[in-house]
Coordinates of N, CA and C in Angstrom, one line a residue:
M1 N -28.8 16.9 -12.9 CA -28.7 16.9 -11.5 C -27.6 17.8 -11.1
K2 N -27.9 18.6 -10.1 CA -26.9 19.6 -9.6 C -26.0 18.9 -8.6
M3 N -24.8 19.4 -8.5 CA -23.8 18.8 -7.6 C -24.3 18.7 -6.1
N4 N -25.0 19.8 -5.7 CA -25.4 19.7 -4.3 C -26.6 18.8 -4.1
D5 N -27.2 18.3 -5.1 CA -28.3 17.4 -5.0 C -27.8 15.9 -4.9
M6 N -26.5 15.7 -5.2 CA -26.0 14.4 -5.2 C -25.6 13.9 -3.7
T7 N -25.9 12.7 -3.4 CA -25.4 12.2 -2.2 C -24.3 11.2 -2.4
M8 N -23.3 11.2 -1.6 CA -22.2 10.3 -1.8 C -22.2 9.2 -0.8
S9 N -21.9 8.0 -1.2 CA -21.8 6.9 -0.2 C -20.5 6.9 0.5
S10 N -20.4 6.2 1.6 CA -19.2 6.2 2.4 C -18.0 5.6 1.6
E11 N -18.3 4.9 0.5 CA -17.3 4.3 -0.2 C -16.7 5.2 -1.3
Y12 N -17.3 6.3 -1.5 CA -16.8 7.2 -2.6 C -15.5 7.9 -2.1
N13 N -14.6 8.0 -3.0 CA -13.3 8.6 -2.7 C -12.9 9.5 -3.9
A14 N -12.8 10.8 -3.8 CA -12.5 11.6 -4.9 C -11.1 11.5 -5.4
D15 N -10.2 10.9 -4.7 CA -8.8 10.7 -5.1 C -8.8 9.5 -6.1
P16 N -8.5 9.7 -7.4 CA -8.5 8.6 -8.3 C -7.3 7.6 -8.1
Y17 N -6.3 8.0 -7.3 CA -5.2 7.1 -7.0 C -5.5 6.3 -5.8
A18 N -6.6 6.5 -5.1 CA -6.9 5.8 -3.9 C -7.8 4.6 -4.1
M19 N -7.8 4.0 -5.3 CA -8.7 2.9 -5.7 C -8.3 1.6 -5.1
N20 N -7.1 1.5 -4.5 CA -6.7 0.2 -4.0 C -7.2 -0.1 -2.6
H21 N -7.9 0.8 -2.0 CA -8.3 0.5 -0.6 C -9.8 0.4 -0.5
I22 N -10.3 -0.1 0.6 CA -11.7 -0.4 0.8 C -12.0 0.3 2.1
N23 N -13.1 1.1 2.1 CA -13.5 1.8 3.3 C -14.6 1.0 4.0
D24 N -14.8 -0.2 3.7 CA -15.9 -1.0 4.2 C -15.4 -2.4 4.6
S25 N -15.7 -2.9 5.7 CA -15.2 -4.2 6.1 C -16.2 -5.3 5.9
S26 N -17.2 -5.1 5.0 CA -18.2 -6.1 4.8 C -17.6 -7.3 4.0
D27 N -18.3 -8.4 4.0 CA -17.7 -9.6 3.3 C -18.0 -9.6 1.8
R28 N -18.5 -8.5 1.3 CA -18.8 -8.5 -0.2 C -17.5 -8.3 -1.0
Y29 N -16.4 -8.1 -0.3 CA -15.1 -7.9 -1.0 C -14.2 -9.1 -0.9
N30 N -14.8 -10.3 -1.2 CA -14.1 -11.5 -1.3 C -13.5 -12.0 0.0
D31 N -14.1 -11.7 1.1 CA -13.6 -12.2 2.4 C -14.2 -13.6 2.6
F32 N -13.4 -14.6 2.4 CA -13.9 -16.0 2.4 C -13.5 -16.6 3.7
S33 N -13.1 -15.8 4.7 CA -12.5 -16.4 6.0 C -13.5 -17.4 6.7
N34 N -14.8 -17.2 6.5 CA -15.8 -18.1 7.1 C -16.2 -19.2 6.3
S35 N -15.7 -19.3 5.1 CA -16.1 -20.4 4.2 C -15.1 -21.6 4.3
S36 N -15.6 -22.8 3.9 CA -14.7 -24.0 4.0 C -13.5 -23.9 3.1
T37 N -13.6 -23.1 2.0 CA -12.4 -23.1 1.1 C -11.2 -22.4 1.8
A38 N -11.5 -21.6 2.8 CA -10.3 -20.9 3.5 C -9.5 -21.9 4.2
L39 N -10.0 -23.1 4.6 CA -9.3 -24.1 5.2 C -8.5 -25.0 4.2
D40 N -9.1 -25.0 3.0 CA -8.5 -25.9 2.0 C -7.3 -25.3 1.2
T41 N -7.4 -24.0 1.0 CA -6.3 -23.4 0.2 C -5.8 -22.1 0.9
P42 N -4.6 -21.7 0.7 CA -4.1 -20.5 1.3 C -4.9 -19.3 0.8
V43 N -5.0 -18.3 1.6 CA -5.7 -17.1 1.3 C -4.9 -16.3 0.2
S44 N -5.5 -15.8 -0.8 CA -4.8 -15.2 -1.9 C -4.6 -13.7 -1.7
R45 N -5.2 -13.1 -0.7 CA -5.0 -11.6 -0.4 C -4.6 -11.4 1.0
L46 N -3.7 -10.4 1.2 CA -3.3 -10.0 2.5 C -4.1 -8.7 2.8
R47 N -4.8 -8.7 4.0 CA -5.5 -7.5 4.4 C -4.5 -6.6 5.3
V48 N -4.3 -5.4 4.8 CA -3.4 -4.5 5.5 C -4.2 -3.2 5.9
N49 N -4.3 -3.0 7.2 CA -5.0 -1.8 7.7 C -3.9 -0.7 8.0
V50 N -4.0 0.4 7.3 CA -3.1 1.5 7.4 C -4.0 2.7 8.0
R51 N -3.9 2.9 9.3 CA -4.7 3.9 10.0 C -6.1 3.9 9.6
G52 N -6.7 2.7 9.6 CA -8.1 2.6 9.3 C -8.5 2.4 7.9
V53 N -7.6 2.5 7.0 CA -7.9 2.3 5.6 C -7.4 0.9 5.3
I54 N -8.4 0.0 4.8 CA -8.1 -1.4 4.6 C -7.7 -1.6 3.1
Y55 N -6.6 -2.2 2.9 CA -6.1 -2.6 1.6 C -6.1 -4.1 1.5
Q56 N -6.4 -4.7 0.4 CA -6.3 -6.1 0.1 C -5.3 -6.2 -1.0
I57 N -4.2 -6.9 -0.7 CA -3.1 -7.0 -1.7 C -2.9 -8.5 -2.0
D58 N -2.8 -8.7 -3.3 CA -2.5 -10.1 -3.8 C -1.2 -10.6 -3.2
T59 N -1.2 -11.7 -2.5 CA 0.0 -12.3 -1.9 C 1.0 -12.6 -3.0
K60 N 0.6 -13.0 -4.1 CA 1.6 -13.3 -5.2 C 2.4 -12.0 -5.6
A61 N 1.7 -10.9 -5.6 CA 2.3 -9.6 -5.9 C 3.4 -9.3 -4.8
I62 N 3.0 -9.6 -3.6 CA 3.9 -9.3 -2.4 C 5.1 -10.2 -2.6
E63 N 4.9 -11.5 -2.9 CA 6.0 -12.4 -3.0 C 7.0 -12.1 -4.1
Q64 N 6.6 -11.3 -5.1 CA 7.5 -10.8 -6.2 C 8.5 -9.8 -5.7
H65 N 8.4 -9.4 -4.5 CA 9.4 -8.4 -4.0 C 10.0 -8.8 -2.6
P66 N 10.8 -9.9 -2.7 CA 11.4 -10.4 -1.5 C 12.3 -9.4 -0.8
G67 N 12.4 -9.5 0.5 CA 13.2 -8.6 1.3 C 12.4 -7.3 1.7
T68 N 11.2 -7.1 1.2 CA 10.5 -5.9 1.6 C 9.7 -6.3 2.9
L69 N 9.3 -5.4 3.7 CA 8.6 -5.6 4.9 C 7.4 -6.5 4.8
L70 N 6.5 -6.2 3.9 CA 5.3 -7.1 3.7 C 5.7 -8.5 3.3
S71 N 6.7 -8.6 2.4 CA 7.1 -10.0 2.0 C 7.6 -10.8 3.2
D72 N 8.5 -10.1 4.0 CA 9.0 -10.8 5.2 C 7.9 -11.2 6.2
I73 N 7.0 -10.3 6.4 CA 5.9 -10.6 7.4 C 5.1 -11.7 6.8
L74 N 4.7 -11.7 5.6 CA 3.9 -12.8 5.0 C 4.7 -14.1 5.0
R75 N 6.0 -14.1 4.7 CA 6.7 -15.4 4.7 C 6.8 -15.9 6.2
N76 N 7.2 -15.0 7.1 CA 7.3 -15.5 8.5 C 6.0 -16.0 9.1
H77 N 4.9 -15.3 8.7 CA 3.6 -15.8 9.3 C 3.2 -17.1 8.6
R78 N 3.5 -17.3 7.4 CA 3.1 -18.5 6.7 C 3.9 -19.7 7.2
D79 N 5.2 -19.4 7.6 CA 6.0 -20.5 8.2 C 5.4 -21.0 9.5
R80 N 4.8 -20.1 10.3 CA 4.2 -20.5 11.5 C 2.7 -20.9 11.4
N81 N 2.0 -20.4 10.4 CA 0.5 -20.6 10.3 C 0.2 -20.9 8.8
P82 N 0.6 -22.0 8.3 CA 0.3 -22.3 6.9 C -1.2 -22.3 6.6
G83 N -1.5 -21.7 5.4 CA -2.9 -21.6 5.0 C -3.7 -20.4 5.5
Y84 N -3.0 -19.6 6.3 CA -3.8 -18.5 6.9 C -2.9 -17.2 6.8
D85 N -3.4 -16.2 6.2 CA -2.7 -14.9 6.1 C -3.3 -13.9 7.1
P86 N -2.5 -13.2 7.8 CA -3.0 -12.3 8.9 C -3.6 -11.0 8.4
D87 N -4.4 -10.4 9.2 CA -4.7 -9.0 9.0 C -3.7 -8.2 9.8
I88 N -3.1 -7.2 9.2 CA -2.0 -6.4 9.7 C -2.4 -5.0 9.9
F89 N -2.0 -4.3 11.0 CA -2.2 -2.9 11.2 C -0.9 -2.2 11.2
F90 N -0.9 -1.0 10.5 CA 0.3 -0.1 10.5 C -0.2 1.3 10.8
D91 N 0.5 2.0 11.7 CA 0.2 3.4 12.0 C 1.1 4.2 11.1
R92 N 0.8 4.2 9.8 CA 1.5 4.9 8.8 C 0.6 5.8 8.0
D93 N 1.1 6.6 7.1 CA 0.3 7.5 6.3 C -0.3 6.7 5.1
P94 N -1.7 6.6 5.1 CA -2.3 5.8 4.0 C -2.2 6.5 2.6
Y95 N -2.0 7.8 2.6 CA -1.9 8.5 1.3 C -0.6 8.1 0.6
I96 N 0.5 8.0 1.4 CA 1.7 7.5 0.8 C 1.7 6.0 0.5
F97 N 1.0 5.3 1.4 CA 0.9 3.8 1.2 C 0.2 3.4 -0.1
N98 N -0.7 4.3 -0.6 CA -1.2 4.0 -2.0 C -0.1 3.8 -3.0
C99 N 0.9 4.5 -2.9 CA 2.1 4.4 -3.8 C 2.8 3.1 -3.6
I100 N 2.9 2.7 -2.3 CA 3.5 1.4 -2.0 C 2.7 0.2 -2.5
V101 N 1.4 0.3 -2.3 CA 0.5 -0.8 -2.9 C 0.7 -0.9 -4.4
N102 N 0.7 0.3 -5.0 CA 0.9 0.3 -6.5 C 2.2 -0.4 -6.9
F103 N 3.2 -0.2 -6.1 CA 4.5 -0.8 -6.4 C 4.4 -2.3 -6.3
Y104 N 3.7 -2.8 -5.3 CA 3.5 -4.3 -5.1 C 2.7 -4.8 -6.3
T105 N 1.7 -4.1 -6.7 CA 0.8 -4.7 -7.7 C 1.2 -4.5 -9.1
T106 N 2.0 -3.4 -9.4 CA 2.5 -3.2 -10.8 C 4.0 -3.4 -11.0
G107 N 4.7 -3.3 -9.9 CA 6.2 -3.4 -10.0 C 6.8 -2.1 -10.3
H108 N 6.0 -1.0 -10.4 CA 6.5 0.3 -10.7 C 6.3 1.2 -9.5
L109 N 7.4 1.9 -9.1 CA 7.3 2.7 -7.9 C 7.3 4.2 -8.3
H110 N 6.1 4.8 -8.1 CA 5.9 6.2 -8.4 C 5.4 6.9 -7.2
F111 N 5.8 8.2 -7.0 CA 5.2 9.0 -5.9 C 4.7 10.3 -6.5
R112 N 3.7 10.9 -5.9 CA 3.1 12.1 -6.4 C 4.1 13.2 -6.0
H113 N 4.3 14.2 -6.9 CA 5.3 15.2 -6.8 C 5.0 16.2 -5.7
C114 N 3.8 16.2 -5.1 CA 3.4 17.0 -4.0 C 3.9 16.5 -2.7
M115 N 4.4 15.3 -2.7 CA 4.8 14.6 -1.4 C 6.2 15.1 -1.0
C116 N 6.4 15.2 0.2 CA 7.7 15.6 0.8 C 8.7 14.5 0.6
R117 N 9.9 14.8 0.1 CA 10.9 13.8 -0.2 C 11.3 13.1 1.1
N118 N 11.5 13.8 2.2 CA 11.8 13.1 3.5 C 10.8 12.1 3.9
E119 N 9.5 12.4 3.8 CA 8.5 11.5 4.1 C 8.6 10.3 3.2
V120 N 8.8 10.5 1.9 CA 8.9 9.4 1.0 C 10.1 8.5 1.4
Q121 N 11.2 9.1 1.6 CA 12.4 8.4 2.0 C 12.2 7.6 3.3
N122 N 11.5 8.2 4.3 CA 11.2 7.5 5.5 C 10.3 6.3 5.3
E123 N 9.3 6.4 4.4 CA 8.3 5.3 4.1 C 9.1 4.2 3.3
L124 N 9.9 4.6 2.4 CA 10.7 3.6 1.7 C 11.5 2.8 2.7
E125 N 12.2 3.4 3.6 CA 13.0 2.7 4.6 C 12.1 1.8 5.5
H126 N 11.0 2.4 5.9 CA 10.1 1.6 6.7 C 9.6 0.3 6.0
W127 N 9.2 0.4 4.8 CA 8.7 -0.7 4.0 C 9.8 -1.6 3.4
R128 N 11.0 -1.1 3.6 CA 12.2 -1.8 3.1 C 12.2 -2.0 1.6
I129 N 11.9 -0.9 1.0 CA 11.9 -0.8 -0.5 C 13.1 0.1 -0.9
D130 N 14.0 -0.4 -1.6 CA 15.2 0.4 -2.1 C 14.8 1.5 -3.0
D131 N 15.3 2.7 -2.7 CA 14.9 3.9 -3.5 C 15.4 3.7 -5.0
T132 N 16.3 2.8 -5.3 CA 16.7 2.5 -6.6 C 15.5 1.9 -7.5
R133 N 14.5 1.5 -6.8 CA 13.3 1.0 -7.5 C 12.4 2.1 -8.0
L134 N 12.7 3.3 -7.7 CA 11.9 4.5 -8.2 C 11.9 4.5 -9.7
A135 N 10.8 4.8 -10.3 CA 10.7 4.9 -11.7 C 11.5 6.1 -12.2
P136 N 12.1 6.0 -13.4 CA 13.0 7.1 -13.9 C 12.3 8.5 -13.8
C137 N 11.0 8.6 -14.0 CA 10.4 9.9 -13.9 C 10.4 10.4 -12.5
C138 N 10.4 9.6 -11.6 CA 10.4 10.0 -10.2 C 11.8 10.2 -9.6
W139 N 12.8 9.6 -10.3 CA 14.2 9.9 -9.9 C 14.5 11.3 -10.1
V140 N 14.0 11.9 -11.2 CA 14.3 13.3 -11.5 C 13.7 14.2 -10.3
W141 N 12.4 13.9 -10.0 CA 11.7 14.6 -8.9 C 12.4 14.4 -7.6
F142 N 12.8 13.2 -7.3 CA 13.4 12.8 -6.1 C 14.8 13.6 -5.9
G143 N 15.5 13.6 -7.0 CA 16.8 14.3 -7.0 C 16.7 15.8 -6.9
Q144 N 15.7 16.3 -7.5 CA 15.4 17.8 -7.5 C 15.0 18.2 -6.1
K145 N 14.2 17.3 -5.4 CA 13.8 17.6 -4.1 C 15.0 17.6 -3.1
A146 N 15.9 16.7 -3.3 CA 17.1 16.6 -2.5 C 17.9 17.8 -2.6
A147 N 18.1 18.3 -3.9 CA 18.9 19.5 -4.1 C 18.3 20.7 -3.5
T148 N 17.0 20.8 -3.6 CA 16.2 22.0 -3.0 C 16.4 21.9 -1.5
E149 N 16.3 20.8 -0.9 CA 16.4 20.7 0.6 C 17.8 21.1 1.0
K150 N 18.9 20.8 0.3 CA 20.2 21.2 0.6 C 20.3 22.7 0.6
K151 N 19.7 23.3 -0.4 CA 19.8 24.8 -0.5 C 19.0 25.5 0.6
C152 N 18.0 24.8 1.1 CA 17.2 25.4 2.2 C 17.9 25.3 3.6
R153 N 18.9 24.5 3.7 CA 19.5 24.3 5.0 C 20.5 25.4 5.3

């Protein structure tokens, strides 16, 4: 089959790092909000909409990182609405948010080297993630970017 003969579904994403999001809001992705079990037990995933890209993040993974923005939102919402986790919208860059999601789910904070250091720093501040959580391989990149930016000024 030739490449131009192939059709791609709306769910296809060529970015292998973008596997944490869902481009479809159908209930086939474990959306149990209409079932009776949603009333019996707390929802195990938090739906985060980042400029139209929907992520489902395990709430236990979020709870492993206290003091971060998502952890605080989840905790505050659960205090007021036990057993129900909200859908949250953020007007942020979904490309960078993939790295944030990976941090929550794996505990390792990595960024792609093509990203702007200032944008990364701004996102870390927004999500309340300390830059000391960066993986050692990214510290080198992060430091080199800072040195380059100083030379450019």
